[in-house]
PDB file of C-alpha atoms in Angstrom:
ATOM      1  CA  UNK A   1      -0.139  -0.006   0.021  1.00 73.00           C
ATOM      2  CA  UNK A   2       2.853   2.484   0.787  1.00 80.00           C
ATOM      3  CA  UNK A   3       4.417   1.734  -2.526  1.00 84.00           C
ATOM      4  CA  UNK A   4       1.216   2.535  -4.309  1.00 89.00           C
ATOM      5  CA  UNK A   5       0.733   5.687  -2.340  1.00 89.00           C
ATOM      6  CA  UNK A   6       4.152   6.891  -3.080  1.00 90.00           C
ATOM      7  CA  UNK A   7       3.714   6.250  -6.700  1.00 91.00           C
ATOM      8  CA  UNK A   8       0.529   8.319  -6.909  1.00 92.00           C
ATOM      9  CA  UNK A   9       2.512  11.219  -5.337  1.00 92.00           C
ATOM     10  CA  UNK A  10       5.333  11.284  -7.890  1.00 93.00           C
ATOM     11  CA  UNK A  11       6.187  14.438  -9.499  1.00 93.00           C
ATOM     12  CA  UNK A  12       4.633  13.430 -12.894  1.00 93.00           C
ATOM     13  CA  UNK A  13       1.374  14.459 -14.681  1.00 92.00           C
ATOM     14  CA  UNK A  14      -1.470  12.473 -12.930  1.00 89.00           C
ATOM     15  CA  UNK A  15      -3.165  11.912 -16.181  1.00 90.00           C
ATOM     16  CA  UNK A  16      -0.066  10.314 -17.845  1.00 92.00           C
ATOM     17  CA  UNK A  17       0.509   7.711 -15.135  1.00 93.00           C
ATOM     18  CA  UNK A  18      -1.210   4.433 -14.470  1.00 93.00           C
ATOM     19  CA  UNK A  19       0.008   1.667 -12.182  1.00 92.00           C
ATOM     20  CA  UNK A  20      -0.818  -2.023 -13.011  1.00 91.00           C
ATOM     21  CA  UNK A  21      -0.462  -4.174 -10.078  1.00 89.00           C
ATOM     22  CA  UNK A  22       0.208  -7.759 -11.323  1.00 87.00           C
ATOM     23  CA  UNK A  23      -1.007 -10.002  -8.593  1.00 81.00           C
ATOM     24  CA  UNK A  24       0.711 -13.277  -9.125  1.00 78.00           C
ATOM     25  CA  UNK A  25      -1.730 -15.490  -7.231  1.00 73.00           C
ATOM     26  CA  UNK A  26      -0.873 -13.931  -3.874  1.00 74.00           C
ATOM     27  CA  UNK A  27      -2.136 -15.524  -0.768  1.00 74.00           C
ATOM     28  CA  UNK A  28      -1.289 -12.539   1.575  1.00 79.00           C
ATOM     29  CA  UNK A  29      -2.965  -9.215   1.647  1.00 80.00           C
ATOM     30  CA  UNK A  30      -1.833  -8.087  -1.822  1.00 79.00           C
ATOM     31  CA  UNK A  31      -5.280  -8.415  -3.584  1.00 81.00           C
ATOM     32  CA  UNK A  32      -7.090  -6.493  -0.848  1.00 86.00           C
ATOM     33  CA  UNK A  33      -4.586  -3.756  -0.747  1.00 87.00           C
ATOM     34  CA  UNK A  34      -4.592  -3.511  -4.647  1.00 86.00           C
ATOM     35  CA  UNK A  35      -8.404  -3.414  -4.819  1.00 88.00           C
ATOM     36  CA  UNK A  36      -8.499  -0.763  -1.964  1.00 89.00           C
ATOM     37  CA  UNK A  37      -6.075   1.404  -3.935  1.00 88.00           C
ATOM     38  CA  UNK A  38      -7.844   0.857  -7.257  1.00 88.00           C
ATOM     39  CA  UNK A  39     -11.005   2.168  -5.485  1.00 89.00           C
ATOM     40  CA  UNK A  40      -8.925   5.097  -3.867  1.00 90.00           C
ATOM     41  CA  UNK A  41      -7.150   6.011  -7.133  1.00 89.00           C
ATOM     42  CA  UNK A  42      -9.946   5.115  -9.766  1.00 90.00           C
ATOM     43  CA  UNK A  43      -8.490   4.759 -13.345  1.00 88.00           C
ATOM     44  CA  UNK A  44      -4.985   5.302 -12.022  1.00 91.00           C
ATOM     45  CA  UNK A  45      -4.328   2.006 -10.177  1.00 90.00           C
ATOM     46  CA  UNK A  46      -5.413  -1.345 -11.892  1.00 88.00           C
ATOM     47  CA  UNK A  47      -5.387  -4.541 -10.225  1.00 88.00           C
ATOM     48  CA  UNK A  48      -4.612  -7.682 -12.386  1.00 84.00           C
ATOM     49  CA  UNK A  49      -5.134 -11.038 -10.777  1.00 82.00           C
ATOM     50  CA  UNK A  50      -3.091 -13.997 -12.122  1.00 78.00           C
ATOM     51  CA  UNK A  51      -4.574 -17.079 -10.639  1.00 73.00           C
ATOM     52  CA  UNK A  52      -1.878 -19.531 -11.948  1.00 70.00           C
ATOM     53  CA  UNK A  53       0.900 -17.924 -10.384  1.00 64.00           C
ATOM     54  CA  UNK A  54       4.188 -19.190  -9.072  1.00 63.00           C
ATOM     55  CA  UNK A  55       6.115 -19.336 -12.464  1.00 70.00           C
ATOM     56  CA  UNK A  56       8.479 -16.676 -11.884  1.00 75.00           C
ATOM     57  CA  UNK A  57       8.801 -12.844 -12.424  1.00 79.00           C
ATOM     58  CA  UNK A  58       9.153 -13.033 -16.373  1.00 83.00           C
ATOM     59  CA  UNK A  59       5.879 -15.017 -16.594  1.00 84.00           C
ATOM     60  CA  UNK A  60       4.209 -12.507 -14.238  1.00 84.00           C
ATOM     61  CA  UNK A  61       5.397  -9.462 -16.391  1.00 87.00           C
ATOM     62  CA  UNK A  62       4.396 -11.010 -19.533  1.00 87.00           C
ATOM     63  CA  UNK A  63       0.950 -11.542 -18.146  1.00 86.00           C
ATOM     64  CA  UNK A  64       0.631  -7.901 -17.448  1.00 86.00           C
ATOM     65  CA  UNK A  65       2.124  -6.839 -20.792  1.00 90.00           C
ATOM     66  CA  UNK A  66      -0.505  -8.866 -22.548  1.00 88.00           C
ATOM     67  CA  UNK A  67      -3.221  -6.793 -20.814  1.00 87.00           C
ATOM     68  CA  UNK A  68      -1.329  -3.526 -21.443  1.00 88.00           C
ATOM     69  CA  UNK A  69      -0.863  -4.103 -25.121  1.00 91.00           C
ATOM     70  CA  UNK A  70      -4.668  -4.440 -25.593  1.00 89.00           C
ATOM     71  CA  UNK A  71      -4.633  -0.603 -25.318  1.00 87.00           C
ATOM     72  CA  UNK A  72      -2.536   1.998 -27.098  1.00 89.00           C
ATOM     73  CA  UNK A  73      -2.508   4.244 -24.241  1.00 91.00           C
ATOM     74  CA  UNK A  74       0.814   3.477 -22.829  1.00 90.00           C
ATOM     75  CA  UNK A  75       3.731   5.381 -24.529  1.00 93.00           C
ATOM     76  CA  UNK A  76       6.272   3.888 -22.061  1.00 94.00           C
ATOM     77  CA  UNK A  77       6.319   1.200 -19.537  1.00 94.00           C
ATOM     78  CA  UNK A  78       8.116   1.117 -16.151  1.00 94.00           C
ATOM     79  CA  UNK A  79       8.903  -2.343 -14.880  1.00 92.00           C
ATOM     80  CA  UNK A  80       9.458  -2.447 -11.025  1.00 89.00           C
ATOM     81  CA  UNK A  81       9.334  -4.547  -8.041  1.00 85.00           C
ATOM     82  CA  UNK A  82       6.770  -4.314  -5.267  1.00 80.00           C
ATOM     83  CA  UNK A  83       9.420  -3.454  -2.643  1.00 82.00           C
ATOM     84  CA  UNK A  84      11.052  -0.493  -4.505  1.00 88.00           C
ATOM     85  CA  UNK A  85      10.400   2.985  -3.416  1.00 90.00           C
ATOM     86  CA  UNK A  86      10.727   5.862  -5.905  1.00 93.00           C
ATOM     87  CA  UNK A  87      11.781   9.252  -4.880  1.00 93.00           C
ATOM     88  CA  UNK A  88       9.345  12.040  -6.126  1.00 94.00           C
ATOM     89  CA  UNK A  89      11.217  13.208  -9.076  1.00 94.00           C
ATOM     90  CA  UNK A  90      12.901   9.778 -10.054  1.00 95.00           C
ATOM     91  CA  UNK A  91      10.281   8.906 -12.813  1.00 95.00           C
ATOM     92  CA  UNK A  92      10.487  12.329 -14.378  1.00 95.00           C
ATOM     93  CA  UNK A  93      14.180  12.187 -14.583  1.00 96.00           C
ATOM     94  CA  UNK A  94      14.043   8.768 -16.231  1.00 96.00           C
ATOM     95  CA  UNK A  95      11.227   9.691 -18.619  1.00 96.00           C
ATOM     96  CA  UNK A  96      12.910  12.756 -20.066  1.00 96.00           C
ATOM     97  CA  UNK A  97      15.444  10.547 -21.847  1.00 96.00           C
ATOM     98  CA  UNK A  98      12.749   8.823 -23.965  1.00 95.00           C
ATOM     99  CA  UNK A  99      12.289  12.184 -25.832  1.00 95.00           C
ATOM    100  CA  UNK A 100      15.213  10.988 -27.853  1.00 95.00           C
ATOM    101  CA  UNK A 101      14.049   8.277 -30.185  1.00 94.00           C
ATOM    102  CA  UNK A 102      17.495   6.768 -30.053  1.00 95.00           C
ATOM    103  CA  UNK A 103      16.957   5.846 -26.411  1.00 96.00           C
ATOM    104  CA  UNK A 104      15.136   2.504 -25.805  1.00 96.00           C
ATOM    105  CA  UNK A 105      15.381   2.008 -22.118  1.00 96.00           C
ATOM    106  CA  UNK A 106      16.517   3.912 -18.954  1.00 97.00           C
ATOM    107  CA  UNK A 107      17.364   2.543 -15.620  1.00 95.00           C
ATOM    108  CA  UNK A 108      17.657   4.286 -12.087  1.00 94.00           C
ATOM    109  CA  UNK A 109      20.121   4.532  -9.339  1.00 92.00           C
ATOM    110  CA  UNK A 110      18.957   1.747  -6.759  1.00 89.00           C
ATOM    111  CA  UNK A 111      20.196   2.372  -3.374  1.00 89.00           C
ATOM    112  CA  UNK A 112      19.863   0.119  -0.222  1.00 86.00           C
ATOM    113  CA  UNK A 113      16.761   1.378   1.563  1.00 82.00           C
ATOM    114  CA  UNK A 114      16.460  -0.406   4.845  1.00 79.00           C
ATOM    115  CA  UNK A 115      15.365   1.654   7.705  1.00 76.00           C
ATOM    116  CA  UNK A 116      17.954   0.348  10.124  1.00 82.00           C
ATOM    117  CA  UNK A 117      20.511  -1.530   7.950  1.00 85.00           C
ATOM    118  CA  UNK A 118      22.717  -4.123   9.523  1.00 88.00           C
ATOM    119  CA  UNK A 119      26.293  -4.992   8.538  1.00 90.00           C
ATOM    120  CA  UNK A 120      25.124  -7.128   5.605  1.00 89.00           C
ATOM    121  CA  UNK A 121      22.929  -4.363   4.242  1.00 88.00           C
ATOM    122  CA  UNK A 122      25.546  -1.812   4.857  1.00 89.00           C
ATOM    123  CA  UNK A 123      27.913  -3.942   2.724  1.00 88.00           C
ATOM    124  CA  UNK A 124      25.281  -4.120  -0.066  1.00 87.00           C
ATOM    125  CA  UNK A 125      24.941  -0.229   0.267  1.00 88.00           C
ATOM    126  CA  UNK A 126      28.520   0.299  -0.434  1.00 89.00           C
ATOM    127  CA  UNK A 127      28.477  -2.128  -3.237  1.00 84.00           C
ATOM    128  CA  UNK A 128      25.715  -0.155  -4.816  1.00 85.00           C
ATOM    129  CA  UNK A 129      27.791   3.006  -4.652  1.00 84.00           C
ATOM    130  CA  UNK A 130      30.721   1.369  -6.396  1.00 81.00           C
ATOM    131  CA  UNK A 131      29.088  -1.205  -8.775  1.00 75.00           C
ATOM    132  CA  UNK A 132      25.942   0.919  -9.614  1.00 79.00           C
ATOM    133  CA  UNK A 133      27.011   4.567  -9.059  1.00 82.00           C
ATOM    134  CA  UNK A 134      30.421   4.474 -10.410  1.00 86.00           C
ATOM    135  CA  UNK A 135      30.407   1.465 -12.893  1.00 89.00           C
ATOM    136  CA  UNK A 136      27.269   2.402 -14.700  1.00 91.00           C
ATOM    137  CA  UNK A 137      28.335   5.980 -15.041  1.00 92.00           C
ATOM    138  CA  UNK A 138      31.323   4.751 -16.904  1.00 92.00           C
ATOM    139  CA  UNK A 139      29.206   2.444 -19.002  1.00 93.00           C
ATOM    140  CA  UNK A 140      27.241   5.566 -20.047  1.00 93.00           C
ATOM    141  CA  UNK A 141      30.480   7.057 -21.330  1.00 93.00           C
ATOM    142  CA  UNK A 142      31.585   3.788 -23.060  1.00 93.00           C
ATOM    143  CA  UNK A 143      28.261   3.641 -24.995  1.00 92.00           C
ATOM    144  CA  UNK A 144      26.733   0.380 -23.609  1.00 93.00           C
ATOM    145  CA  UNK A 145      24.896  -0.784 -20.370  1.00 94.00           C
ATOM    146  CA  UNK A 146      25.374  -4.362 -18.959  1.00 92.00           C
ATOM    147  CA  UNK A 147      22.131  -4.518 -17.147  1.00 90.00           C
ATOM    148  CA  UNK A 148      18.946  -2.471 -16.441  1.00 91.00           C
ATOM    149  CA  UNK A 149      18.071  -2.850 -12.803  1.00 87.00           C
ATOM    150  CA  UNK A 150      15.357  -5.250 -12.605  1.00 83.00           C
ATOM    151  CA  UNK A 151      13.326  -3.005 -10.086  1.00 86.00           C
ATOM    152  CA  UNK A 152      13.745   0.165 -12.108  1.00 91.00           C
ATOM    153  CA  UNK A 153      13.620  -0.132 -15.831  1.00 93.00           C
ATOM    154  CA  UNK A 154      11.683   2.332 -18.086  1.00 96.00           C
ATOM    155  CA  UNK A 155      11.082   1.320 -21.661  1.00 96.00           C
ATOM    156  CA  UNK A 156       9.550   3.152 -24.718  1.00 95.00           C
ATOM    157  CA  UNK A 157       6.659   1.245 -26.031  1.00 94.00           C
ATOM    158  CA  UNK A 158       8.416   1.049 -29.352  1.00 95.00           C
ATOM    159  CA  UNK A 159      11.350  -0.748 -27.757  1.00 95.00           C
ATOM    160  CA  UNK A 160       9.384  -3.317 -25.949  1.00 93.00           C
ATOM    161  CA  UNK A 161       7.427  -4.105 -29.020  1.00 94.00           C
ATOM    162  CA  UNK A 162      10.643  -4.206 -31.267  1.00 94.00           C
ATOM    163  CA  UNK A 163      12.073  -6.935 -28.870  1.00 91.00           C
ATOM    164  CA  UNK A 164       8.865  -8.916 -29.071  1.00 90.00           C
ATOM    165  CA  UNK A 165       6.570  -7.118 -26.706  1.00 90.00           C
ATOM    166  CA  UNK A 166       7.410  -9.796 -24.101  1.00 86.00           C
ATOM    167  CA  UNK A 167      10.147 -10.448 -21.451  1.00 85.00           C
ATOM    168  CA  UNK A 168      12.275 -13.340 -22.182  1.00 84.00           C
ATOM    169  CA  UNK A 169      11.230 -16.064 -19.554  1.00 77.00           C
ATOM    170  CA  UNK A 170      13.824 -18.643 -20.249  1.00 75.00           C
ATOM    171  CA  UNK A 171      16.601 -17.233 -17.976  1.00 74.00           C
ATOM    172  CA  UNK A 172      17.047 -16.224 -14.354  1.00 74.00           C
ATOM    173  CA  UNK A 173      18.376 -12.819 -15.701  1.00 84.00           C
ATOM    174  CA  UNK A 174      15.448 -11.489 -17.674  1.00 87.00           C
ATOM    175  CA  UNK A 175      16.481  -7.825 -16.997  1.00 89.00           C
ATOM    176  CA  UNK A 176      19.905  -8.464 -18.278  1.00 91.00           C
ATOM    177  CA  UNK A 177      18.474 -10.227 -21.422  1.00 91.00           C
ATOM    178  CA  UNK A 178      16.173  -7.410 -22.173  1.00 92.00           C
ATOM    179  CA  UNK A 179      19.142  -4.975 -21.744  1.00 94.00           C
ATOM    180  CA  UNK A 180      21.134  -6.829 -24.556  1.00 94.00           C
ATOM    181  CA  UNK A 181      18.125  -7.213 -26.778  1.00 93.00           C
ATOM    182  CA  UNK A 182      17.457  -3.521 -26.617  1.00 95.00           C
ATOM    183  CA  UNK A 183      20.972  -2.556 -27.666  1.00 95.00           C
ATOM    184  CA  UNK A 184      21.402  -5.115 -30.320  1.00 94.00           C
ATOM    185  CA  UNK A 185      18.093  -3.863 -31.798  1.00 93.00           C
ATOM    186  CA  UNK A 186      19.793  -0.532 -32.269  1.00 93.00           C
ATOM    187  CA  UNK A 187      18.474   1.486 -29.214  1.00 95.00           C
ATOM    188  CA  UNK A 188      20.387   2.838 -26.367  1.00 96.00           C
ATOM    189  CA  UNK A 189      19.978   1.618 -22.879  1.00 95.00           C
ATOM    190  CA  UNK A 190      21.264   4.249 -20.362  1.00 95.00           C
ATOM    191  CA  UNK A 191      21.774   4.850 -16.660  1.00 95.00           C
ATOM    192  CA  UNK A 192      20.098   7.890 -15.075  1.00 95.00           C
ATOM    193  CA  UNK A 193      22.307   8.504 -11.788  1.00 93.00           C
ATOM    194  CA  UNK A 194      20.040  11.329 -10.555  1.00 94.00           C
ATOM    195  CA  UNK A 195      16.830   9.116 -10.437  1.00 94.00           C
ATOM    196  CA  UNK A 196      17.232   7.559  -7.090  1.00 93.00           C
ATOM    197  CA  UNK A 197      15.001   4.652  -5.881  1.00 92.00           C
ATOM    198  CA  UNK A 198      15.357   2.574  -2.684  1.00 91.00           C
ATOM    199  CA  UNK A 199      15.150  -1.141  -2.321  1.00 87.00           C
ATOM    200  CA  UNK A 200      15.072  -3.402   0.697  1.00 83.00           C
ATOM    201  CA  UNK A 201      17.961  -5.706   0.433  1.00 85.00           C
ATOM    202  CA  UNK A 202      18.735  -9.321   2.234  1.00 85.00           C
ATOM    203  CA  UNK A 203      19.492  -8.814   5.755  1.00 87.00           C
ATOM    204  CA  UNK A 204      21.621 -12.028   6.465  1.00 90.00           C
ATOM    205  CA  UNK A 205      24.214 -14.124   4.561  1.00 88.00           C
ATOM    206  CA  UNK A 206      21.848 -16.928   3.529  1.00 91.00           C
ATOM    207  CA  UNK A 207      19.650 -14.395   1.736  1.00 89.00           C
ATOM    208  CA  UNK A 208      22.466 -12.751   0.171  1.00 87.00           C
ATOM    209  CA  UNK A 209      23.878 -15.959  -0.920  1.00 87.00           C
ATOM    210  CA  UNK A 210      20.546 -16.905  -2.566  1.00 88.00           C
ATOM    211  CA  UNK A 211      20.436 -13.700  -4.279  1.00 85.00           C
ATOM    212  CA  UNK A 212      23.807 -13.770  -5.741  1.00 84.00           C
ATOM    213  CA  UNK A 213      23.588 -17.450  -6.741  1.00 85.00           C
ATOM    214  CA  UNK A 214      20.470 -16.578  -8.735  1.00 86.00           C
ATOM    215  CA  UNK A 215      22.387 -13.523 -10.336  1.00 84.00           C
ATOM    216  CA  UNK A 216      25.330 -15.766 -11.125  1.00 86.00           C
ATOM    217  CA  UNK A 217      23.284 -18.554 -12.764  1.00 87.00           C
ATOM    218  CA  UNK A 218      21.561 -15.835 -14.824  1.00 87.00           C
ATOM    219  CA  UNK A 219      24.950 -14.443 -15.913  1.00 88.00           C
ATOM    220  CA  UNK A 220      26.052 -17.914 -17.064  1.00 89.00           C
ATOM    221  CA  UNK A 221      22.959 -18.268 -19.242  1.00 90.00           C
ATOM    222  CA  UNK A 222      23.450 -14.694 -20.714  1.00 91.00           C
ATOM    223  CA  UNK A 223      27.097 -15.487 -21.455  1.00 91.00           C
ATOM    224  CA  UNK A 224      26.054 -18.626 -23.273  1.00 91.00           C
ATOM    225  CA  UNK A 225      23.155 -17.084 -25.345  1.00 90.00           C
ATOM    226  CA  UNK A 226      25.169 -14.184 -26.446  1.00 92.00           C
ATOM    227  CA  UNK A 227      28.392 -16.136 -26.924  1.00 91.00           C
ATOM    228  CA  UNK A 228      28.752 -14.766 -30.455  1.00 91.00           C
ATOM    229  CA  UNK A 229      28.981 -11.163 -29.126  1.00 92.00           C
ATOM    230  CA  UNK A 230      31.975 -11.173 -26.892  1.00 93.00           C
ATOM    231  CA  UNK A 231      34.992  -9.202 -28.433  1.00 91.00           C
ATOM    232  CA  UNK A 232      33.297  -8.961 -31.908  1.00 92.00           C
ATOM    233  CA  UNK A 233      32.613  -5.285 -32.784  1.00 92.00           C
ATOM    234  CA  UNK A 234      31.058  -6.422 -36.169  1.00 91.00           C
ATOM    235  CA  UNK A 235      28.377  -8.112 -33.999  1.00 90.00           C
ATOM    236  CA  UNK A 236      27.712  -4.775 -32.121  1.00 92.00           C
ATOM    237  CA  UNK A 237      29.911  -1.802 -32.060  1.00 91.00           C
ATOM    238  CA  UNK A 238      29.913  -1.280 -28.188  1.00 93.00           C
ATOM    239  CA  UNK A 239      28.597  -4.577 -26.653  1.00 93.00           C
ATOM    240  CA  UNK A 240      31.389  -6.260 -28.603  1.00 93.00           C
ATOM    241  CA  UNK A 241      34.063  -3.875 -27.512  1.00 93.00           C
ATOM    242  CA  UNK A 242      36.994  -4.991 -25.324  1.00 93.00           C
ATOM    243  CA  UNK A 243      35.739  -2.686 -22.592  1.00 92.00           C
ATOM    244  CA  UNK A 244      32.465  -4.665 -22.388  1.00 93.00           C
ATOM    245  CA  UNK A 245      34.200  -7.936 -22.380  1.00 92.00           C
ATOM    246  CA  UNK A 246      36.490  -6.823 -19.617  1.00 91.00           C
ATOM    247  CA  UNK A 247      33.634  -5.508 -17.689  1.00 90.00           C
ATOM    248  CA  UNK A 248      31.299  -8.604 -18.138  1.00 91.00           C
ATOM    249  CA  UNK A 249      33.915 -11.368 -17.586  1.00 90.00           C
ATOM    250  CA  UNK A 250      35.111  -9.627 -14.462  1.00 87.00           C
ATOM    251  CA  UNK A 251      31.683 -10.082 -12.884  1.00 82.00           C
ATOM    252  CA  UNK A 252      31.269 -13.591 -14.586  1.00 83.00           C
ATOM    253  CA  UNK A 253      34.581 -14.860 -13.146  1.00 84.00           C
ATOM    254  CA  UNK A 254      34.130 -13.061  -9.687  1.00 79.00           C
ATOM    255  CA  UNK A 255      33.301 -16.173  -7.833  1.00 78.00           C
ATOM    256  CA  UNK A 256      36.559 -17.754  -9.005  1.00 82.00           C
ATOM    257  CA  UNK A 257      38.511 -14.719  -8.078  1.00 82.00           C
ATOM    258  CA  UNK A 258      37.026 -14.901  -4.568  1.00 76.00           C
ATOM    259  CA  UNK A 259      37.785 -18.511  -4.179  1.00 82.00           C
ATOM    260  CA  UNK A 260      41.398 -17.901  -5.396  1.00 84.00           C
ATOM    261  CA  UNK A 261      41.817 -15.086  -3.144  1.00 83.00           C
ATOM    262  CA  UNK A 262      40.748 -16.967  -0.220  1.00 81.00           C
ATOM    263  CA  UNK A 263      42.961 -19.978  -1.054  1.00 87.00           C
TER     264      UNK A 263
END
């Protein structure tokens, strides 16, 4: 409920913003909260119930996109997670880039947003400053983006339809796959550092391990799917650059680096 209330208060024209809540077979209070907010904000909050849930984020997003494409109202689509909090001017700062038809997608600066972060969450917060705040600024300069943050990715309608109108659901890294498809399709994917959003991160090592294991498996899948891209500028001018390969495989091989350092 708090997330929806904050979205309704964004510094963005009220008649240009609709929020679609994709309820993935929830058994908690999600349906009631979504219905309450749809009544509180008629026409601006839409509750979509997916009864056969539990198949993963990509399937849930595609269920919502199928509903969205039935109307031509949406000029852009913001894909986010339920636990992400947007600062008042974040969406406006992201959306301004879509005035350039060369830009297909924009991502925000996600920061650790726990109210009282413990030492694990403080570590993640520091990581976001370096891995997100610094690395993605560098990627903007180099002309490519390795990954749109899954909880904050804004796409033009044209871009999503150009890559099939759906999110690739045969990977654990659907956000990264969409990022690559956007750029291979000829549109830019960029990072907007001044659009700040907050996400609550794992608070223990078990949760952190599960999160990073999922990310690592997704990266392995992406590396295989786009194996013809690495180091080949003829495949793509920037994704095929040496800079991109150095960045990507530094992340891909990080578990081996960490084990080696420990040994």
